[in-house]
Amino acid sequence: MEILQEAFAFEKAKMSHMSTSDRVVASREAKRLILAINEIYKKTRDSELMDIMKRLTAKKKKIEVRLKGRPDSGI
């Protein structure tokens, strides 16, 4: 279960003061981890795995908001 260790390390990693290319790499890494954990989840249906995926997804969304910028509320 080294994928879970990678996921915990990714969760604990600081995401401040990252360059744009670092954010792109982090976003791709989060996606890779989420998909790998999802494959395990499909077989085991362990709710703990779902919680890990949710936390990783939240962190990935924060990174992507920073990359893409916030959507405009104007016309």
PDB file of N, CA, C and O in Angstrom:
ATOM      1  N   MET A   1       0.821  -1.204   0.000  1.00  0.00           N
ATOM      2  CA  MET A   1       0.000   0.000   0.000  1.00  0.00           C
ATOM      3  C   MET A   1       0.858   1.259   0.000  1.00  0.00           C
ATOM      4  O   MET A   1       0.581   2.197   0.734  1.00  0.00           O
ATOM      5  N   GLU A   2       1.883   1.266  -0.805  1.00  0.00           N
ATOM      6  CA  GLU A   2       2.739   2.451  -0.847  1.00  0.00           C
ATOM      7  C   GLU A   2       2.020   3.647  -1.462  1.00  0.00           C
ATOM      8  O   GLU A   2       2.404   4.783  -1.221  1.00  0.00           O
ATOM      9  N   ILE A   3       0.966   3.417  -2.239  1.00  0.00           N
ATOM     10  CA  ILE A   3       0.214   4.524  -2.823  1.00  0.00           C
ATOM     11  C   ILE A   3      -0.432   5.361  -1.714  1.00  0.00           C
ATOM     12  O   ILE A   3      -0.509   6.584  -1.820  1.00  0.00           O
ATOM     13  N   LEU A   4      -0.848   4.712  -0.636  1.00  0.00           N
ATOM     14  CA  LEU A   4      -1.432   5.446   0.488  1.00  0.00           C
ATOM     15  C   LEU A   4      -0.381   6.277   1.210  1.00  0.00           C
ATOM     16  O   LEU A   4      -0.662   7.393   1.645  1.00  0.00           O
ATOM     17  N   GLN A   5       0.829   5.762   1.301  1.00  0.00           N
ATOM     18  CA  GLN A   5       1.918   6.528   1.909  1.00  0.00           C
ATOM     19  C   GLN A   5       2.226   7.757   1.061  1.00  0.00           C
ATOM     20  O   GLN A   5       2.466   8.846   1.594  1.00  0.00           O
ATOM     21  N   GLU A   6       2.207   7.589  -0.262  1.00  0.00           N
ATOM     22  CA  GLU A   6       2.423   8.735  -1.158  1.00  0.00           C
ATOM     23  C   GLU A   6       1.300   9.755  -0.981  1.00  0.00           C
ATOM     24  O   GLU A   6       1.551  10.966  -0.992  1.00  0.00           O
ATOM     25  N   ALA A   7       0.086   9.273  -0.822  1.00  0.00           N
ATOM     26  CA  ALA A   7      -1.058  10.173  -0.647  1.00  0.00           C
ATOM     27  C   ALA A   7      -0.931  10.969   0.645  1.00  0.00           C
ATOM     28  O   ALA A   7      -1.176  12.180   0.660  1.00  0.00           O
ATOM     29  N   PHE A   8      -0.531  10.310   1.739  1.00  0.00           N
ATOM     30  CA  PHE A   8      -0.352  11.014   3.005  1.00  0.00           C
ATOM     31  C   PHE A   8       0.777  12.035   2.909  1.00  0.00           C
ATOM     32  O   PHE A   8       0.675  13.142   3.432  1.00  0.00           O
ATOM     33  N   ALA A   9       1.853  11.678   2.213  1.00  0.00           N
ATOM     34  CA  ALA A   9       2.967  12.621   2.032  1.00  0.00           C
ATOM     35  C   ALA A   9       2.511  13.826   1.213  1.00  0.00           C
ATOM     36  O   ALA A   9       2.876  14.970   1.509  1.00  0.00           O
ATOM     37  N   PHE A  10       1.696  13.588   0.190  1.00  0.00           N
ATOM     38  CA  PHE A  10       1.181  14.674  -0.639  1.00  0.00           C
ATOM     39  C   PHE A  10       0.276  15.579   0.181  1.00  0.00           C
ATOM     40  O   PHE A  10       0.330  16.806   0.049  1.00  0.00           O
ATOM     41  N   GLU A  11      -0.556  14.989   1.032  1.00  0.00           N
ATOM     42  CA  GLU A  11      -1.454  15.776   1.884  1.00  0.00           C
ATOM     43  C   GLU A  11      -0.678  16.678   2.835  1.00  0.00           C
ATOM     44  O   GLU A  11      -1.067  17.808   3.078  1.00  0.00           O
ATOM     45  N   LYS A  12       0.415  16.173   3.375  1.00  0.00           N
ATOM     46  CA  LYS A  12       1.201  16.909   4.359  1.00  0.00           C
ATOM     47  C   LYS A  12       2.099  17.977   3.724  1.00  0.00           C
ATOM     48  O   LYS A  12       2.555  18.880   4.409  1.00  0.00           O
ATOM     49  N   ALA A  13       2.361  17.862   2.425  1.00  0.00           N
ATOM     50  CA  ALA A  13       3.292  18.775   1.761  1.00  0.00           C
ATOM     51  C   ALA A  13       2.742  20.199   1.753  1.00  0.00           C
ATOM     52  O   ALA A  13       1.544  20.423   1.581  1.00  0.00           O
ATOM     53  N   LYS A  14       3.635  21.145   1.960  1.00  0.00           N
ATOM     54  CA  LYS A  14       3.266  22.561   1.907  1.00  0.00           C
ATOM     55  C   LYS A  14       3.059  22.970   0.454  1.00  0.00           C
ATOM     56  O   LYS A  14       3.820  22.582  -0.422  1.00  0.00           O
ATOM     57  N   MET A  15       2.043  23.764   0.222  1.00  0.00           N
ATOM     58  CA  MET A  15       1.737  24.190  -1.137  1.00  0.00           C
ATOM     59  C   MET A  15       1.910  25.702  -1.309  1.00  0.00           C
ATOM     60  O   MET A  15       1.470  26.261  -2.292  1.00  0.00           O
ATOM     61  N   SER A  16       2.559  26.338  -0.354  1.00  0.00           N
ATOM     62  CA  SER A  16       2.762  27.775  -0.468  1.00  0.00           C
ATOM     63  C   SER A  16       4.062  28.068  -1.200  1.00  0.00           C
ATOM     64  O   SER A  16       4.986  27.247  -1.210  1.00  0.00           O
ATOM     65  N   HIS A  17       4.120  29.201  -1.820  1.00  0.00           N
ATOM     66  CA  HIS A  17       5.292  29.673  -2.548  1.00  0.00           C
ATOM     67  C   HIS A  17       5.713  28.712  -3.666  1.00  0.00           C
ATOM     68  O   HIS A  17       6.889  28.429  -3.839  1.00  0.00           O
ATOM     69  N   MET A  18       4.723  28.221  -4.403  1.00  0.00           N
ATOM     70  CA  MET A  18       5.009  27.314  -5.511  1.00  0.00           C
ATOM     71  C   MET A  18       4.994  28.102  -6.815  1.00  0.00           C
ATOM     72  O   MET A  18       4.199  29.021  -6.985  1.00  0.00           O
ATOM     73  N   SER A  19       5.855  27.701  -7.731  1.00  0.00           N
ATOM     74  CA  SER A  19       5.816  28.304  -9.060  1.00  0.00           C
ATOM     75  C   SER A  19       4.667  27.670  -9.842  1.00  0.00           C
ATOM     76  O   SER A  19       4.081  26.671  -9.421  1.00  0.00           O
ATOM     77  N   THR A  20       4.360  28.246 -10.978  1.00  0.00           N
ATOM     78  CA  THR A  20       3.275  27.720 -11.805  1.00  0.00           C
ATOM     79  C   THR A  20       3.570  26.296 -12.244  1.00  0.00           C
ATOM     80  O   THR A  20       2.689  25.430 -12.202  1.00  0.00           O
ATOM     81  N   SER A  21       4.800  26.035 -12.636  1.00  0.00           N
ATOM     82  CA  SER A  21       5.131  24.680 -13.069  1.00  0.00           C
ATOM     83  C   SER A  21       5.045  23.691 -11.907  1.00  0.00           C
ATOM     84  O   SER A  21       4.637  22.542 -12.099  1.00  0.00           O
ATOM     85  N   ASP A  22       5.381  24.137 -10.690  1.00  0.00           N
ATOM     86  CA  ASP A  22       5.237  23.278  -9.520  1.00  0.00           C
ATOM     87  C   ASP A  22       3.766  22.953  -9.261  1.00  0.00           C
ATOM     88  O   ASP A  22       3.421  21.833  -8.872  1.00  0.00           O
ATOM     89  N   ARG A  23       2.902  23.932  -9.479  1.00  0.00           N
ATOM     90  CA  ARG A  23       1.465  23.706  -9.286  1.00  0.00           C
ATOM     91  C   ARG A  23       0.925  22.716 -10.313  1.00  0.00           C
ATOM     92  O   ARG A  23       0.093  21.874  -9.991  1.00  0.00           O
ATOM     93  N   VAL A  24       1.389  22.816 -11.543  1.00  0.00           N
ATOM     94  CA  VAL A  24       0.963  21.874 -12.582  1.00  0.00           C
ATOM     95  C   VAL A  24       1.389  20.463 -12.210  1.00  0.00           C
ATOM     96  O   VAL A  24       0.605  19.510 -12.300  1.00  0.00           O
ATOM     97  N   VAL A  25       2.623  20.310 -11.772  1.00  0.00           N
ATOM     98  CA  VAL A  25       3.131  18.996 -11.361  1.00  0.00           C
ATOM     99  C   VAL A  25       2.323  18.465 -10.175  1.00  0.00           C
ATOM    100  O   VAL A  25       1.945  17.285 -10.144  1.00  0.00           O
ATOM    101  N   ALA A  26       2.030  19.318  -9.203  1.00  0.00           N
ATOM    102  CA  ALA A  26       1.270  18.900  -8.027  1.00  0.00           C
ATOM    103  C   ALA A  26      -0.147  18.476  -8.414  1.00  0.00           C
ATOM    104  O   ALA A  26      -0.675  17.488  -7.887  1.00  0.00           O
ATOM    105  N   SER A  27      -0.759  19.195  -9.335  1.00  0.00           N
ATOM    106  CA  SER A  27      -2.102  18.852  -9.790  1.00  0.00           C
ATOM    107  C   SER A  27      -2.111  17.492 -10.478  1.00  0.00           C
ATOM    108  O   SER A  27      -3.001  16.662 -10.247  1.00  0.00           O
ATOM    109  N   ARG A  28      -1.130  17.251 -11.308  1.00  0.00           N
ATOM    110  CA  ARG A  28      -1.038  15.956 -12.001  1.00  0.00           C
ATOM    111  C   ARG A  28      -0.763  14.822 -11.027  1.00  0.00           C
ATOM    112  O   ARG A  28      -1.297  13.720 -11.171  1.00  0.00           O
ATOM    113  N   GLU A  29       0.064  15.089 -10.032  1.00  0.00           N
ATOM    114  CA  GLU A  29       0.371  14.076  -9.015  1.00  0.00           C
ATOM    115  C   GLU A  29      -0.898  13.735  -8.220  1.00  0.00           C
ATOM    116  O   GLU A  29      -1.164  12.568  -7.940  1.00  0.00           O
ATOM    117  N   ALA A  30      -1.675  14.755  -7.876  1.00  0.00           N
ATOM    118  CA  ALA A  30      -2.919  14.524  -7.145  1.00  0.00           C
ATOM    119  C   ALA A  30      -3.868  13.671  -7.979  1.00  0.00           C
ATOM    120  O   ALA A  30      -4.486  12.727  -7.461  1.00  0.00           O
ATOM    121  N   LYS A  31      -3.960  13.979  -9.251  1.00  0.00           N
ATOM    122  CA  LYS A  31      -4.835  13.201 -10.138  1.00  0.00           C
ATOM    123  C   LYS A  31      -4.375  11.746 -10.203  1.00  0.00           C
ATOM    124  O   LYS A  31      -5.190  10.822 -10.121  1.00  0.00           O
ATOM    125  N   ARG A  32      -3.073  11.530 -10.315  1.00  0.00           N
ATOM    126  CA  ARG A  32      -2.528  10.174 -10.382  1.00  0.00           C
ATOM    127  C   ARG A  32      -2.861   9.399  -9.103  1.00  0.00           C
ATOM    128  O   ARG A  32      -3.303   8.242  -9.159  1.00  0.00           O
ATOM    129  N   LEU A  33      -2.684  10.055  -7.962  1.00  0.00           N
ATOM    130  CA  LEU A  33      -2.967   9.408  -6.682  1.00  0.00           C
ATOM    131  C   LEU A  33      -4.453   9.079  -6.534  1.00  0.00           C
ATOM    132  O   LEU A  33      -4.819   7.988  -6.096  1.00  0.00           O
ATOM    133  N   ILE A  34      -5.300  10.016  -6.912  1.00  0.00           N
ATOM    134  CA  ILE A  34      -6.743   9.807  -6.800  1.00  0.00           C
ATOM    135  C   ILE A  34      -7.187   8.632  -7.661  1.00  0.00           C
ATOM    136  O   ILE A  34      -7.947   7.766  -7.214  1.00  0.00           O
ATOM    137  N   LEU A  35      -6.699   8.573  -8.890  1.00  0.00           N
ATOM    138  CA  LEU A  35      -7.090   7.478  -9.780  1.00  0.00           C
ATOM    139  C   LEU A  35      -6.563   6.131  -9.289  1.00  0.00           C
ATOM    140  O   LEU A  35      -7.253   5.110  -9.377  1.00  0.00           O
ATOM    141  N   ALA A  36      -5.359   6.116  -8.742  1.00  0.00           N
ATOM    142  CA  ALA A  36      -4.796   4.865  -8.227  1.00  0.00           C
ATOM    143  C   ALA A  36      -5.579   4.378  -7.006  1.00  0.00           C
ATOM    144  O   ALA A  36      -5.880   3.182  -6.889  1.00  0.00           O
ATOM    145  N   ILE A  37      -5.920   5.300  -6.125  1.00  0.00           N
ATOM    146  CA  ILE A  37      -6.689   4.926  -4.938  1.00  0.00           C
ATOM    147  C   ILE A  37      -8.094   4.483  -5.349  1.00  0.00           C
ATOM    148  O   ILE A  37      -8.668   3.558  -4.763  1.00  0.00           O
ATOM    149  N   ASN A  38      -8.645   5.106  -6.376  1.00  0.00           N
ATOM    150  CA  ASN A  38      -9.977   4.737  -6.860  1.00  0.00           C
ATOM    151  C   ASN A  38     -10.001   3.291  -7.348  1.00  0.00           C
ATOM    152  O   ASN A  38     -10.988   2.578  -7.131  1.00  0.00           O
ATOM    153  N   GLU A  39      -8.945   2.852  -8.002  1.00  0.00           N
ATOM    154  CA  GLU A  39      -8.878   1.459  -8.460  1.00  0.00           C
ATOM    155  C   GLU A  39      -8.919   0.493  -7.287  1.00  0.00           C
ATOM    156  O   GLU A  39      -9.571  -0.547  -7.346  1.00  0.00           O
ATOM    157  N   ILE A  40      -8.224   0.839  -6.205  1.00  0.00           N
ATOM    158  CA  ILE A  40      -8.256   0.005  -5.000  1.00  0.00           C
ATOM    159  C   ILE A  40      -9.647   0.061  -4.377  1.00  0.00           C
ATOM    160  O   ILE A  40     -10.197  -0.956  -3.939  1.00  0.00           O
ATOM    161  N   TYR A  41     -10.237   1.260  -4.357  1.00  0.00           N
ATOM    162  CA  TYR A  41     -11.559   1.442  -3.752  1.00  0.00           C
ATOM    163  C   TYR A  41     -12.621   0.604  -4.463  1.00  0.00           C
ATOM    164  O   TYR A  41     -13.506   0.044  -3.823  1.00  0.00           O
ATOM    165  N   LYS A  42     -12.523   0.504  -5.774  1.00  0.00           N
ATOM    166  CA  LYS A  42     -13.500  -0.275  -6.540  1.00  0.00           C
ATOM    167  C   LYS A  42     -13.540  -1.731  -6.084  1.00  0.00           C
ATOM    168  O   LYS A  42     -14.594  -2.366  -6.118  1.00  0.00           O
ATOM    169  N   LYS A  43     -12.394  -2.240  -5.660  1.00  0.00           N
ATOM    170  CA  LYS A  43     -12.321  -3.639  -5.235  1.00  0.00           C
ATOM    171  C   LYS A  43     -12.727  -3.825  -3.773  1.00  0.00           C
ATOM    172  O   LYS A  43     -13.335  -4.827  -3.423  1.00  0.00           O
ATOM    173  N   THR A  44     -12.365  -2.861  -2.909  1.00  0.00           N
ATOM    174  CA  THR A  44     -12.555  -3.065  -1.470  1.00  0.00           C
ATOM    175  C   THR A  44     -13.764  -2.338  -0.895  1.00  0.00           C
ATOM    176  O   THR A  44     -14.293  -2.752   0.129  1.00  0.00           O
ATOM    177  N   ARG A  45     -14.180  -1.243  -1.502  1.00  0.00           N
ATOM    178  CA  ARG A  45     -15.274  -0.401  -0.997  1.00  0.00           C
ATOM    179  C   ARG A  45     -15.011   0.070   0.435  1.00  0.00           C
ATOM    180  O   ARG A  45     -15.917   0.180   1.253  1.00  0.00           O
ATOM    181  N   ASP A  46     -13.756   0.382   0.724  1.00  0.00           N
ATOM    182  CA  ASP A  46     -13.353   0.858   2.048  1.00  0.00           C
ATOM    183  C   ASP A  46     -13.652   2.359   2.144  1.00  0.00           C
ATOM    184  O   ASP A  46     -13.164   3.151   1.336  1.00  0.00           O
ATOM    185  N   SER A  47     -14.443   2.746   3.138  1.00  0.00           N
ATOM    186  CA  SER A  47     -14.846   4.149   3.260  1.00  0.00           C
ATOM    187  C   SER A  47     -13.653   5.051   3.584  1.00  0.00           C
ATOM    188  O   SER A  47     -13.671   6.246   3.272  1.00  0.00           O
ATOM    189  N   GLU A  48     -12.619   4.506   4.211  1.00  0.00           N
ATOM    190  CA  GLU A  48     -11.422   5.302   4.510  1.00  0.00           C
ATOM    191  C   GLU A  48     -10.742   5.754   3.216  1.00  0.00           C
ATOM    192  O   GLU A  48     -10.243   6.879   3.131  1.00  0.00           O
ATOM    193  N   LEU A  49     -10.744   4.885   2.220  1.00  0.00           N
ATOM    194  CA  LEU A  49     -10.158   5.258   0.919  1.00  0.00           C
ATOM    195  C   LEU A  49     -10.946   6.397   0.287  1.00  0.00           C
ATOM    196  O   LEU A  49     -10.361   7.303  -0.322  1.00  0.00           O
ATOM    197  N   MET A  50     -12.265   6.361   0.430  1.00  0.00           N
ATOM    198  CA  MET A  50     -13.094   7.437  -0.117  1.00  0.00           C
ATOM    199  C   MET A  50     -12.771   8.761   0.576  1.00  0.00           C
ATOM    200  O   MET A  50     -12.678   9.799  -0.077  1.00  0.00           O
ATOM    201  N   ASP A  51     -12.554   8.725   1.880  1.00  0.00           N
ATOM    202  CA  ASP A  51     -12.203   9.936   2.614  1.00  0.00           C
ATOM    203  C   ASP A  51     -10.865  10.503   2.135  1.00  0.00           C
ATOM    204  O   ASP A  51     -10.717  11.718   1.990  1.00  0.00           O
ATOM    205  N   ILE A  52      -9.907   9.618   1.887  1.00  0.00           N
ATOM    206  CA  ILE A  52      -8.598  10.059   1.385  1.00  0.00           C
ATOM    207  C   ILE A  52      -8.761  10.715   0.022  1.00  0.00           C
ATOM    208  O   ILE A  52      -8.192  11.773  -0.245  1.00  0.00           O
ATOM    209  N   MET A  53      -9.556  10.083  -0.849  1.00  0.00           N
ATOM    210  CA  MET A  53      -9.778  10.653  -2.188  1.00  0.00           C
ATOM    211  C   MET A  53     -10.447  12.019  -2.100  1.00  0.00           C
ATOM    212  O   MET A  53     -10.106  12.933  -2.858  1.00  0.00           O
ATOM    213  N   LYS A  54     -11.384  12.182  -1.177  1.00  0.00           N
ATOM    214  CA  LYS A  54     -12.057  13.472  -1.016  1.00  0.00           C
ATOM    215  C   LYS A  54     -11.079  14.557  -0.577  1.00  0.00           C
ATOM    216  O   LYS A  54     -11.122  15.682  -1.082  1.00  0.00           O
ATOM    217  N   ARG A  55     -10.198  14.216   0.361  1.00  0.00           N
ATOM    218  CA  ARG A  55      -9.214  15.204   0.827  1.00  0.00           C
ATOM    219  C   ARG A  55      -8.242  15.584  -0.288  1.00  0.00           C
ATOM    220  O   ARG A  55      -7.892  16.763  -0.454  1.00  0.00           O
ATOM    221  N   LEU A  56      -7.800  14.582  -1.052  1.00  0.00           N
ATOM    222  CA  LEU A  56      -6.892  14.866  -2.165  1.00  0.00           C
ATOM    223  C   LEU A  56      -7.575  15.715  -3.229  1.00  0.00           C
ATOM    224  O   LEU A  56      -6.964  16.616  -3.807  1.00  0.00           O
ATOM    225  N   THR A  57      -8.838  15.427  -3.488  1.00  0.00           N
ATOM    226  CA  THR A  57      -9.593  16.201  -4.476  1.00  0.00           C
ATOM    227  C   THR A  57      -9.736  17.649  -4.035  1.00  0.00           C
ATOM    228  O   THR A  57      -9.605  18.574  -4.848  1.00  0.00           O
ATOM    229  N   ALA A  58      -9.987  17.868  -2.760  1.00  0.00           N
ATOM    230  CA  ALA A  58     -10.106  19.237  -2.243  1.00  0.00           C
ATOM    231  C   ALA A  58      -8.797  19.996  -2.426  1.00  0.00           C
ATOM    232  O   ALA A  58      -8.778  21.163  -2.843  1.00  0.00           O
ATOM    233  N   LYS A  59      -7.690  19.337  -2.123  1.00  0.00           N
ATOM    234  CA  LYS A  59      -6.381  19.979  -2.277  1.00  0.00           C
ATOM    235  C   LYS A  59      -6.086  20.253  -3.752  1.00  0.00           C
ATOM    236  O   LYS A  59      -5.577  21.306  -4.119  1.00  0.00           O
ATOM    237  N   LYS A  60      -6.455  19.317  -4.615  1.00  0.00           N
ATOM    238  CA  LYS A  60      -6.251  19.474  -6.058  1.00  0.00           C
ATOM    239  C   LYS A  60      -7.065  20.651  -6.585  1.00  0.00           C
ATOM    240  O   LYS A  60      -6.577  21.441  -7.397  1.00  0.00           O
ATOM    241  N   LYS A  61      -8.296  20.797  -6.112  1.00  0.00           N
ATOM    242  CA  LYS A  61      -9.138  21.914  -6.553  1.00  0.00           C
ATOM    243  C   LYS A  61      -8.537  23.256  -6.146  1.00  0.00           C
ATOM    244  O   LYS A  61      -8.578  24.221  -6.907  1.00  0.00           O
ATOM    245  N   LYS A  62      -7.971  23.323  -4.934  1.00  0.00           N
ATOM    246  CA  LYS A  62      -7.341  24.562  -4.487  1.00  0.00           C
ATOM    247  C   LYS A  62      -6.161  24.922  -5.383  1.00  0.00           C
ATOM    248  O   LYS A  62      -5.964  26.084  -5.723  1.00  0.00           O
ATOM    249  N   ILE A  63      -5.385  23.918  -5.753  1.00  0.00           N
ATOM    250  CA  ILE A  63      -4.243  24.155  -6.633  1.00  0.00           C
ATOM    251  C   ILE A  63      -4.719  24.639  -7.996  1.00  0.00           C
ATOM    252  O   ILE A  63      -4.170  25.587  -8.567  1.00  0.00           O
ATOM    253  N   GLU A  64      -5.769  24.017  -8.522  1.00  0.00           N
ATOM    254  CA  GLU A  64      -6.265  24.377  -9.850  1.00  0.00           C
ATOM    255  C   GLU A  64      -6.907  25.760  -9.872  1.00  0.00           C
ATOM    256  O   GLU A  64      -6.816  26.471 -10.873  1.00  0.00           O
ATOM    257  N   VAL A  65      -7.545  26.151  -8.770  1.00  0.00           N
ATOM    258  CA  VAL A  65      -8.104  27.501  -8.700  1.00  0.00           C
ATOM    259  C   VAL A  65      -6.971  28.512  -8.808  1.00  0.00           C
ATOM    260  O   VAL A  65      -7.081  29.526  -9.503  1.00  0.00           O
ATOM    261  N   ARG A  66      -5.878  28.231  -8.128  1.00  0.00           N
ATOM    262  CA  ARG A  66      -4.723  29.121  -8.173  1.00  0.00           C
ATOM    263  C   ARG A  66      -4.111  29.162  -9.570  1.00  0.00           C
ATOM    264  O   ARG A  66      -3.632  30.205 -10.018  1.00  0.00           O
ATOM    265  N   LEU A  67      -4.143  28.039 -10.275  1.00  0.00           N
ATOM    266  CA  LEU A  67      -3.597  27.994 -11.629  1.00  0.00           C
ATOM    267  C   LEU A  67      -4.472  28.758 -12.624  1.00  0.00           C
ATOM    268  O   LEU A  67      -3.985  29.566 -13.411  1.00  0.00           O
ATOM    269  N   LYS A  68      -5.768  28.485 -12.570  1.00  0.00           N
ATOM    270  CA  LYS A  68      -6.698  29.038 -13.571  1.00  0.00           C
ATOM    271  C   LYS A  68      -7.215  30.415 -13.196  1.00  0.00           C
ATOM    272  O   LYS A  68      -7.694  31.149 -14.060  1.00  0.00           O
ATOM    273  N   GLY A  69      -7.174  30.738 -11.937  1.00  0.00           N
ATOM    274  CA  GLY A  69      -7.742  31.995 -11.474  1.00  0.00           C
ATOM    275  C   GLY A  69      -9.201  31.795 -11.126  1.00  0.00           C
ATOM    276  O   GLY A  69      -9.834  30.816 -11.527  1.00  0.00           O
ATOM    277  N   ARG A  70      -9.738  32.712 -10.391  1.00  0.00           N
ATOM    278  CA  ARG A  70     -11.139  32.613  -9.993  1.00  0.00           C
ATOM    279  C   ARG A  70     -12.022  33.049 -11.163  1.00  0.00           C
ATOM    280  O   ARG A  70     -11.691  33.983 -11.882  1.00  0.00           O
ATOM    281  N   PRO A  71     -13.176  32.409 -11.317  1.00  0.00           N
ATOM    282  CA  PRO A  71     -14.079  32.791 -12.408  1.00  0.00           C
ATOM    283  C   PRO A  71     -14.639  34.192 -12.166  1.00  0.00           C
ATOM    284  O   PRO A  71     -14.903  34.577 -11.027  1.00  0.00           O
ATOM    285  N   ASP A  72     -14.816  34.956 -13.226  1.00  0.00           N
ATOM    286  CA  ASP A  72     -15.374  36.304 -13.121  1.00  0.00           C
ATOM    287  C   ASP A  72     -16.870  36.223 -12.832  1.00  0.00           C
ATOM    288  O   ASP A  72     -17.580  35.375 -13.348  1.00  0.00           O
ATOM    289  N   SER A  73     -17.329  37.140 -12.007  1.00  0.00           N
ATOM    290  CA  SER A  73     -18.757  37.187 -11.727  1.00  0.00           C
ATOM    291  C   SER A  73     -19.463  38.171 -12.647  1.00  0.00           C
ATOM    292  O   SER A  73     -20.672  38.326 -12.594  1.00  0.00           O
ATOM    293  N   GLY A  74     -18.708  38.851 -13.498  1.00  0.00           N
ATOM    294  CA  GLY A  74     -19.276  39.825 -14.429  1.00  0.00           C
ATOM    295  C   GLY A  74     -19.793  39.173 -15.699  1.00  0.00           C
ATOM    296  O   GLY A  74     -19.778  37.965 -15.873  1.00  0.00           O
ATOM    297  N   ILE A  75     -20.256  40.016 -16.579  1.00  0.00           N
ATOM    298  CA  ILE A  75     -20.840  39.524 -17.839  1.00  0.00           C
ATOM    299  C   ILE A  75     -19.790  39.247 -18.869  1.00  0.00           C
ATOM    300  O   ILE A  75     -18.830  39.815 -19.071  1.00  0.00           O
TER     301      ILE A  75
END
